[in-house]
CSV table of C-alpha atoms in Angstrom, one decimal:
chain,number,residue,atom,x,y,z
A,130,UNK,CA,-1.5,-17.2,12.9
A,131,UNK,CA,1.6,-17.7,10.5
A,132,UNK,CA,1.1,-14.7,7.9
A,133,UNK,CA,2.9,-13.7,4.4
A,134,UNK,CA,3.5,-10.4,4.1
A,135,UNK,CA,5.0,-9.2,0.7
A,136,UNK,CA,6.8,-6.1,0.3
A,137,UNK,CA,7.7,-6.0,3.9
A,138,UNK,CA,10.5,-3.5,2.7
A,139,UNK,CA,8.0,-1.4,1.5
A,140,UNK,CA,6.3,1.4,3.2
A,141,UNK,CA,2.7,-0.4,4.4
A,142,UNK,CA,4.5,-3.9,4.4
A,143,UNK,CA,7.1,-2.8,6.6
A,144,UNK,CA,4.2,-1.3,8.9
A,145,UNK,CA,2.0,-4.4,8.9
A,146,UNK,CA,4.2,-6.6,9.6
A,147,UNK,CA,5.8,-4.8,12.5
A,148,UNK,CA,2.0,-4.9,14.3
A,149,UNK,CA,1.4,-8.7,13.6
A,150,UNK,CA,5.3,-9.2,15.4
A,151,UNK,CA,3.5,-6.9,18.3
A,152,UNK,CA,0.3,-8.9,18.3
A,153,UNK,CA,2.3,-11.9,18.7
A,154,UNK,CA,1.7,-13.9,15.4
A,155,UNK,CA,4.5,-15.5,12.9
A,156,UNK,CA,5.4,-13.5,10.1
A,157,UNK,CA,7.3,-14.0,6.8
A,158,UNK,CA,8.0,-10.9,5.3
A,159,UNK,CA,9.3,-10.9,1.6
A,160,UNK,CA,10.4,-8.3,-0.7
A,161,UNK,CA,12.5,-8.0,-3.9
A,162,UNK,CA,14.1,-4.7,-2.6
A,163,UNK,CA,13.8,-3.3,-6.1
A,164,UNK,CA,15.7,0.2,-6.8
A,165,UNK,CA,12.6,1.9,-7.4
A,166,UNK,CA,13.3,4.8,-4.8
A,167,UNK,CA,16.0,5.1,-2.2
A,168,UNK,CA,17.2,1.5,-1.6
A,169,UNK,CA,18.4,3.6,2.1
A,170,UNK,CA,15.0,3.4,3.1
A,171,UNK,CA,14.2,0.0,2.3
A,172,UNK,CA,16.8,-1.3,4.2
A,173,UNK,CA,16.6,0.8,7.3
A,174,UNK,CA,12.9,-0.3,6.9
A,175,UNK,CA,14.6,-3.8,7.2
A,176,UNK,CA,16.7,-3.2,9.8
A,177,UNK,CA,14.7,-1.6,12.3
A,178,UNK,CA,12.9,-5.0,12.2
A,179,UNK,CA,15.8,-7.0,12.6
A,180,UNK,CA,17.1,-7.9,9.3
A,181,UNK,CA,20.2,-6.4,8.7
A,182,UNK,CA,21.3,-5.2,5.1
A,183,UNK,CA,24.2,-7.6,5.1
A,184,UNK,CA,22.7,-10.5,6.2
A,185,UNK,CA,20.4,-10.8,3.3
A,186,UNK,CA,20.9,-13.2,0.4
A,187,UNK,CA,18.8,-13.9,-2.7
A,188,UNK,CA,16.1,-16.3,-2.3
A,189,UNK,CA,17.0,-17.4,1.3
A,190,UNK,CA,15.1,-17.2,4.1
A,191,UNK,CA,16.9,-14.6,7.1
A,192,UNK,CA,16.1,-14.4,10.6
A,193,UNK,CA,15.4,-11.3,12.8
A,194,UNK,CA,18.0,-10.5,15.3
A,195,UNK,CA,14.7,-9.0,16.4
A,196,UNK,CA,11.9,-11.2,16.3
A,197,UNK,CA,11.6,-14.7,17.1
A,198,UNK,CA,8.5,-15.1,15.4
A,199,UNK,CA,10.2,-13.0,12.2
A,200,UNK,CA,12.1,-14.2,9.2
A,201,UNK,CA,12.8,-12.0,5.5
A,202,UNK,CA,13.5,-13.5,2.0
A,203,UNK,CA,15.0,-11.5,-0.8
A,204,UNK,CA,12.4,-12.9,-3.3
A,205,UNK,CA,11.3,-11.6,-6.6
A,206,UNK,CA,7.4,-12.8,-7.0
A,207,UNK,CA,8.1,-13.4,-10.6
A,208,UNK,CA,10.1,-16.3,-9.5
A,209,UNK,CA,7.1,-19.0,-9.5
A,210,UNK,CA,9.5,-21.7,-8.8
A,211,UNK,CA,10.7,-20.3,-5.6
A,212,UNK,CA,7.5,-18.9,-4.7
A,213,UNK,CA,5.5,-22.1,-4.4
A,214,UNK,CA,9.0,-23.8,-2.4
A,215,UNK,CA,8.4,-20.5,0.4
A,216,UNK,CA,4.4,-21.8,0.9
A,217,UNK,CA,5.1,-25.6,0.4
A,218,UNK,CA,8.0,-25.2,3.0
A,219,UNK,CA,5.8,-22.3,6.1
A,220,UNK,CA,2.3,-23.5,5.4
A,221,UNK,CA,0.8,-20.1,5.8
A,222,UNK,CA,-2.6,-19.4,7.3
A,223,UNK,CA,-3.1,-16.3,5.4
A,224,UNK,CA,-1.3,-13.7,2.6
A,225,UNK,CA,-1.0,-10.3,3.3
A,226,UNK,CA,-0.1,-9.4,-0.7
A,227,UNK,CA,1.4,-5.6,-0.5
A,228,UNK,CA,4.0,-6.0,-3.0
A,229,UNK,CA,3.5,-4.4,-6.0
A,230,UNK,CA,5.5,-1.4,-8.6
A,231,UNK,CA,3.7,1.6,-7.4
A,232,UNK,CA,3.4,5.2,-9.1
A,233,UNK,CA,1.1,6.2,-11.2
A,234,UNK,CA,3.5,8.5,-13.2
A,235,UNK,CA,6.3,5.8,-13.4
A,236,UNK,CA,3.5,3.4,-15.1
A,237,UNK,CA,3.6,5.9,-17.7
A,238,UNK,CA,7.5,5.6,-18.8
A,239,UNK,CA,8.2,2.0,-17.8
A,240,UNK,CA,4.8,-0.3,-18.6
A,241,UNK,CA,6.5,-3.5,-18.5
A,242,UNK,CA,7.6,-2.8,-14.9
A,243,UNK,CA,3.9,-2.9,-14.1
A,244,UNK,CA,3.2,-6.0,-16.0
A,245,UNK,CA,6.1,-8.1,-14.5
A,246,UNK,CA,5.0,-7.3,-10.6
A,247,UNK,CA,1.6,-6.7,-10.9
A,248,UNK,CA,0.0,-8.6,-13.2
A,249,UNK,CA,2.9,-12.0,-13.4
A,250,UNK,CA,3.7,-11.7,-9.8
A,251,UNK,CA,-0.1,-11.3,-8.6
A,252,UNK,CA,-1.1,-14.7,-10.8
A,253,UNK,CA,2.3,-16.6,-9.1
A,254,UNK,CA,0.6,-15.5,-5.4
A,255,UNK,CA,-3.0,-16.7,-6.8
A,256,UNK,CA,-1.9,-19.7,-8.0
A,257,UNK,CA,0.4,-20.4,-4.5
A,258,UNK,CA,-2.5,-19.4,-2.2
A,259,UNK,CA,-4.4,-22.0,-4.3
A,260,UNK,CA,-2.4,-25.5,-4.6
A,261,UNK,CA,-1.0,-24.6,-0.9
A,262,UNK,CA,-4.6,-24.3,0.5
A,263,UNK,CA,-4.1,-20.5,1.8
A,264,UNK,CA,-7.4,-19.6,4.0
A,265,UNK,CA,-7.5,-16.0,3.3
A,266,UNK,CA,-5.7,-13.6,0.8
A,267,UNK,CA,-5.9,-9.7,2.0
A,268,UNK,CA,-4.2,-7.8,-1.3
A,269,UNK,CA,-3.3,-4.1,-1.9
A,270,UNK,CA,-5.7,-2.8,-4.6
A,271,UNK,CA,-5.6,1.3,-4.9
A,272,UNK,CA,-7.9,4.6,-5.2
A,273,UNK,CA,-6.7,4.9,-8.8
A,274,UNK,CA,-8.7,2.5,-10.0
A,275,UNK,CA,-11.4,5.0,-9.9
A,276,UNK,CA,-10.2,6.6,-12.8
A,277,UNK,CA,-12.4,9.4,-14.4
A,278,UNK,CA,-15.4,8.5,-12.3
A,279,UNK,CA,-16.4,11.4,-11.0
A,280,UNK,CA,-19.1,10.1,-8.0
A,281,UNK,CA,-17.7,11.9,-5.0
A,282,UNK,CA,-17.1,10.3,-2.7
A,283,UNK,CA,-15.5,7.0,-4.2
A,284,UNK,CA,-17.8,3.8,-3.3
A,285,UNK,CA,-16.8,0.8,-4.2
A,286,UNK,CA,-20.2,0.1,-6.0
A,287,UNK,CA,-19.2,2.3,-8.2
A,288,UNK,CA,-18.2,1.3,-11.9
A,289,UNK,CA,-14.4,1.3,-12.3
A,290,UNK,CA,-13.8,0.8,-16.0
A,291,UNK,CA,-12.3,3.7,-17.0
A,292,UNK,CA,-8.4,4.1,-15.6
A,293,UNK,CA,-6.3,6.2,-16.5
A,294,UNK,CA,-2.6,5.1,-15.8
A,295,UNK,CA,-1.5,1.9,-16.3
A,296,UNK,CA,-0.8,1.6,-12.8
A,297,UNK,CA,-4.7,1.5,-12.3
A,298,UNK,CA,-5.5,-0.8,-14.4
A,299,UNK,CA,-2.9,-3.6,-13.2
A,300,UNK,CA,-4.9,-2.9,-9.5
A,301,UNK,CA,-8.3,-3.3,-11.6
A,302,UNK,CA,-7.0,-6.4,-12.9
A,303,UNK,CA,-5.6,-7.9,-9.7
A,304,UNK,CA,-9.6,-7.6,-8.2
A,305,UNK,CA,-10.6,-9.2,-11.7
A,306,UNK,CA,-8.1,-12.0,-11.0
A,307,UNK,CA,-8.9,-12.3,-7.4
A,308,UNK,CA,-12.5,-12.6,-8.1
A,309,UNK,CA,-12.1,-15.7,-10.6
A,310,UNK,CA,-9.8,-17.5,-7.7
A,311,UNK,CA,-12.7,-17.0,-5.4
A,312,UNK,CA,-15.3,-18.4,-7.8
A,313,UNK,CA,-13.3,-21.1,-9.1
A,314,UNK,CA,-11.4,-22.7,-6.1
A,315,UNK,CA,-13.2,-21.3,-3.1
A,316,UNK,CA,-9.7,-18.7,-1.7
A,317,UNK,CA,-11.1,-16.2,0.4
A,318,UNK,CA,-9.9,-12.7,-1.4
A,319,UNK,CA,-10.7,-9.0,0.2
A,320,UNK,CA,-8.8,-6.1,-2.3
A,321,UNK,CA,-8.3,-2.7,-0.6
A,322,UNK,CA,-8.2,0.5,-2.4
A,323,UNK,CA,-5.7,2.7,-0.7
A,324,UNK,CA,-6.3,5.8,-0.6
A,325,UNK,CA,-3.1,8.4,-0.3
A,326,UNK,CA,-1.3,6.8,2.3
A,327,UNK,CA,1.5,8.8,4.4
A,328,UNK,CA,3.3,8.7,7.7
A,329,UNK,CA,7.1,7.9,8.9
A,330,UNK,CA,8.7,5.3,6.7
A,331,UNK,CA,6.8,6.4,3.7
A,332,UNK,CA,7.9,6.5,0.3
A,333,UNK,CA,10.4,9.1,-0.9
A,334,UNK,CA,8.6,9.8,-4.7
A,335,UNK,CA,5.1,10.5,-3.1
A,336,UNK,CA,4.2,14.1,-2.4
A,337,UNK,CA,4.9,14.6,1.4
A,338,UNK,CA,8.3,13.3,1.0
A,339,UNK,CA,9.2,15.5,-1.7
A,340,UNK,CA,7.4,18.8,-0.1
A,341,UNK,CA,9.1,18.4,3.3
A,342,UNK,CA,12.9,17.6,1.7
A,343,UNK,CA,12.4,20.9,-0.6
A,344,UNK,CA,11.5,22.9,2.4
A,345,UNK,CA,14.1,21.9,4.5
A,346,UNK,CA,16.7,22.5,1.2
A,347,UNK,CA,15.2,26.0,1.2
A,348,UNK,CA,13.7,25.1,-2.0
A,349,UNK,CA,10.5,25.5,-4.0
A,350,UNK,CA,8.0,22.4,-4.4
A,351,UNK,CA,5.7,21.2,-7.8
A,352,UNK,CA,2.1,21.9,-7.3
A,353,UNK,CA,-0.1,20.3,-9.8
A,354,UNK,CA,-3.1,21.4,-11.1
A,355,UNK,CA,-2.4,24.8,-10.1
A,356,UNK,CA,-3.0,23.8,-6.5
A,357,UNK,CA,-6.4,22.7,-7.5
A,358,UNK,CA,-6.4,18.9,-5.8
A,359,UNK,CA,-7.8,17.6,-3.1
A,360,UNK,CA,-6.4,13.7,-1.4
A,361,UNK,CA,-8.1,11.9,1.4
A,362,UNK,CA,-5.0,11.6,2.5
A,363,UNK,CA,-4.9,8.6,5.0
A,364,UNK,CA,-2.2,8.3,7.7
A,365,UNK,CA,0.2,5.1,7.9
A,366,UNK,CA,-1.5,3.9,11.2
A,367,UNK,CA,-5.4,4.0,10.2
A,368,UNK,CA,-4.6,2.1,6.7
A,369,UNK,CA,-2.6,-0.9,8.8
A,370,UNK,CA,-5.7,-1.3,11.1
A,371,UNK,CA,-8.0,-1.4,8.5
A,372,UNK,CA,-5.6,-4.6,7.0
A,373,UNK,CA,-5.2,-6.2,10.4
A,374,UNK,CA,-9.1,-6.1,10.1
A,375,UNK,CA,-9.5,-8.1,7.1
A,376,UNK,CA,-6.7,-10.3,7.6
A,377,UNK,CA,-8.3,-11.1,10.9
A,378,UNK,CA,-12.1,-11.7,8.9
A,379,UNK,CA,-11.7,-13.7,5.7
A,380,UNK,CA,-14.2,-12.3,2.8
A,381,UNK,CA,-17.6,-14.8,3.1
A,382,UNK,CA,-19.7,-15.3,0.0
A,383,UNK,CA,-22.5,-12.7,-0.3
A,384,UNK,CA,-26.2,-14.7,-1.0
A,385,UNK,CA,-27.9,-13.7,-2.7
A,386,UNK,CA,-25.0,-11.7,-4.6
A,387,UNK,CA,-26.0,-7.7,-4.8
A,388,UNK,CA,-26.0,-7.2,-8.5
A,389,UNK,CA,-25.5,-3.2,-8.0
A,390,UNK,CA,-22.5,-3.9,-5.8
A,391,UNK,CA,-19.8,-5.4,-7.8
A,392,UNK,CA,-17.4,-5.1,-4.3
A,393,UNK,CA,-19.7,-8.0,-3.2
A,394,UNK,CA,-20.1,-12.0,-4.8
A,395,UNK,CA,-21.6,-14.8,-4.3
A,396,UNK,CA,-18.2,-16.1,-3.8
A,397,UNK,CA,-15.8,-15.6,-0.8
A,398,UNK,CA,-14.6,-12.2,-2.3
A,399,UNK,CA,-15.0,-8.2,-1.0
A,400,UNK,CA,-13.1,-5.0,-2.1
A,401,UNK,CA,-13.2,-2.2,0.8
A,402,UNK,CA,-12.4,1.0,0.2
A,403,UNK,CA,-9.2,2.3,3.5
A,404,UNK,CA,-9.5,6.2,3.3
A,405,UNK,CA,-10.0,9.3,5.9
A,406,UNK,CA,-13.3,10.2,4.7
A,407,UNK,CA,-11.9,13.7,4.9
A,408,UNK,CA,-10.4,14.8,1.3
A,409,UNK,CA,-7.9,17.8,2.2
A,410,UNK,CA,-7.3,20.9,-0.1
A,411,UNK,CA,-3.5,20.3,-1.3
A,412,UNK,CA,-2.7,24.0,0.0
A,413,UNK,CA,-4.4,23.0,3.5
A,414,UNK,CA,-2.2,19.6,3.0
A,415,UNK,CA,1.5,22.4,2.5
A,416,UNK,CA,-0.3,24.5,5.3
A,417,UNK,CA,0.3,22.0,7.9
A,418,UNK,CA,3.5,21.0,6.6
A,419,UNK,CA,4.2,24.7,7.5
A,420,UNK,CA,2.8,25.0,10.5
A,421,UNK,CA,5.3,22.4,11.8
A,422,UNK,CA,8.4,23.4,10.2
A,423,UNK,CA,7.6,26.9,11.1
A,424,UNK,CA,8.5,28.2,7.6
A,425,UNK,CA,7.4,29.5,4.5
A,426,UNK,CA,7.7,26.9,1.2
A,427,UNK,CA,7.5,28.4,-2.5
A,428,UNK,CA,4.6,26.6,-4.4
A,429,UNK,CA,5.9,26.2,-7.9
A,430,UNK,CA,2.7,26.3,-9.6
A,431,UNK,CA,2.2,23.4,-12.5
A,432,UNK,CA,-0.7,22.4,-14.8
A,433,UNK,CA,-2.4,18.8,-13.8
A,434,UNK,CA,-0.3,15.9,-15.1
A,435,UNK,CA,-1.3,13.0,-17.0
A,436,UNK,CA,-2.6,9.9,-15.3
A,437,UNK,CA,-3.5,12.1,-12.1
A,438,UNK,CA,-7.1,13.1,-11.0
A,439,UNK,CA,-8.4,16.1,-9.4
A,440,UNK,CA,-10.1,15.0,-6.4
A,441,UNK,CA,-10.6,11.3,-4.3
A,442,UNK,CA,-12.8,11.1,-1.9
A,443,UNK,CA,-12.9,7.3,0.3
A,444,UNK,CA,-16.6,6.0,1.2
A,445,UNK,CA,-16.2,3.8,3.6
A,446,UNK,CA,-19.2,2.8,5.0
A,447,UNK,CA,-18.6,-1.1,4.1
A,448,UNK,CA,-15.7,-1.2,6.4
A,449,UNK,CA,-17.8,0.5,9.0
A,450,UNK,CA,-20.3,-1.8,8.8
A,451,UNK,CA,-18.8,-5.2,8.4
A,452,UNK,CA,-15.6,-4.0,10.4
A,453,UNK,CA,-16.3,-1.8,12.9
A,454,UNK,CA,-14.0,0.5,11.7
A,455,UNK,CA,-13.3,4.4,10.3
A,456,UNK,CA,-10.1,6.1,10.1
A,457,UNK,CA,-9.5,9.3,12.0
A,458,UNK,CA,-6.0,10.7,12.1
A,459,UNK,CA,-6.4,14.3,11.5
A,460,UNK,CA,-3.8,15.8,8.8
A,461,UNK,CA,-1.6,17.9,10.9
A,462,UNK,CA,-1.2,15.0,13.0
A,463,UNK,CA,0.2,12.4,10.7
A,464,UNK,CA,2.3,15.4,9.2
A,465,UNK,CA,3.8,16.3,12.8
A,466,UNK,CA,4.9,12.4,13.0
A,467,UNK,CA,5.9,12.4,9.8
A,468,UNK,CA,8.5,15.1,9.9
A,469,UNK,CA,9.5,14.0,12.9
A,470,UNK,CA,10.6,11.0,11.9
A,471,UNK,CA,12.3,12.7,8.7
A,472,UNK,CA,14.4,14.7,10.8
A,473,UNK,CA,15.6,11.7,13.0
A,474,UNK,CA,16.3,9.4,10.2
A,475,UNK,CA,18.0,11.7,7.9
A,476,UNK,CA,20.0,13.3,10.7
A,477,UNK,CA,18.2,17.3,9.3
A,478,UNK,CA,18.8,20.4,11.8
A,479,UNK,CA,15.9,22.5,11.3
């Protein structure tokens, strides 16, 4: 299969893409290699695959020293013009759409950010999967759509009207856009809503980043809502196989459409929901931190900031049933292989 994967210097780009190379399919990985976080990252994200930092050029397409069956491009998806030249030129069999500006609390000082890659870069990928006859779009949607429901667990029958960050709503929107490409021109679209992803290569502004570089600097960490939070926190590994699922079994039109499950259609269009199924109390999640450091960290407790929610909570009996598949990584797990890999990449004596 030749596969798109945007945001391939991103945390569950880079990771997707690295288990198609495995698998033995062709893989086009493109990012814009914003300066959103640690540009470090990004690019030893990169290079571990192949593409060295100064090999890359704007808007040209780089191969893996590698890969064979890998090449990069420096691409900025609000760039229609040089979007639709990348499909009309690889003829991809499917999109793997995981670029995106992330953070919920970021949406909240820089809106625009969110319009430009969420909303003008998601239509640019619509419209590309569309006049280049793309069988199957997989895209990243995300928990925070769920807003201020408060129907624990999430289920993706549930009504997500009511978001609370910008960020949320862009995701909302991108399923609302999806769903109109399926109806009107037939392209196979499956969303999935993310669910507190973490693991080695993650992201340095989400929380397990932050708590384990505090503790190793001897330094206190932000709790929020007093402590009073609870993730399903789903490990790096589980969330990949759940996309490698879907990009392997295009969405198929639901008939007659479910009218109380707005994740289905009559069109070729599903949402799934990738979570543990296991929320975790934030002091169990800075317990098991802990435990593998084998130190004490200072909580700095903090009320609940804006745009956050208390609790999420993944049902994910859909991708159960039409997937044959449930996450399982347990948290102390995925935070032992997590600050491992810290400590290698960053070169930390504990």
């Amino acid at each position: 299969m030749r596969v798109l994967v945007t945001g391939t210097a991103g945390f569950i780009g880079f990771h997707v893409a690295n288990r198609l190379l495995e698998r033995g399919d062709t893989v086009v990985g493109l990012d814009s290699i914003n300066d959103y976080y640690d540009v470090r990252v990004k690019y030893g994200r990169l290079n571990y695959a192949g593409i060295e930092k100064d090999r890359i050029e704007p808007n040209k397409l780089v191969q893996s020293s590698k890969h064979e069956n890998y090449k990069f491009i420096q691409l900025d998806l609000t760039q229609s013009e040089e979007l639709n030249t990348l499909f009309k030129d690889q003829s991809f069999d499917a999109v793997c759409h995981l670029a995106a500006q992330a953070g919920v609390r970021y949406s909240l000082t820089n809106p625009h950010a969110y319009m430009q890659s969420n909303i003008i870069g998601f239509l640019n990928i619509l419209e590309a999967c569309r006049h280049y006859k793309v069988m199957n779009l997989a895209y990243a949607s995300s928990s925070s759509v769920y807003g201020l429901n408060e129907n624990l667990p999430f289920s993706t029958s549930d009504n997500v009207d009511h978001p609370i960050s910008l960020y949320a709503a862009s995701k909302k929107s991108n399923e609302l856009m999806a769903h109109t490409y399926s109806h009107l021109f037939g392209l196979c679209t499956t969303g999935l809503r993310f669910f507190t992803v973490y693991g080695p290569w993650g992201r340095p502004d989400m929380a397990l980043f932050l708590y384990v570089k505090a503790a190793l600097g001897n330094k206190p960490i932000d709790v929020f809502n007093y402590g009073n939070m609870e993730r399903d926190f789903t490990y790096i590994d589980d969330i990949v196989e759940g996309v490698i699922r879907v990009i392997d079994n295009p969405a198929t039109p639901k008939i007659p459409r479910d009218a109380n499950d707005p994740s289905t259609s009559s069109a070729p269009y599903k949402i799934y929901n990738i979570g543990n199924n296991a929320p975790v109390k934030l002091m169990d999640f800075i317990d098991a931190i802990e435990n593998k450091l084998g130190k004490k960290v200072k909580r700095n407790l903090l009320p609940l900031q804006a745009g956050d929610v208390p609790a999420t909570y993944a049902n994910v009996n859909d991708l159960v049933e039409d997937l044959g598949y449930k996450p399982a990584t347990s948290i102390q797990e995925g935070i032992d292989k997590f600050v491992d890999w810290y400590l290698d990449f960053f070169k930390v004596n504990v």
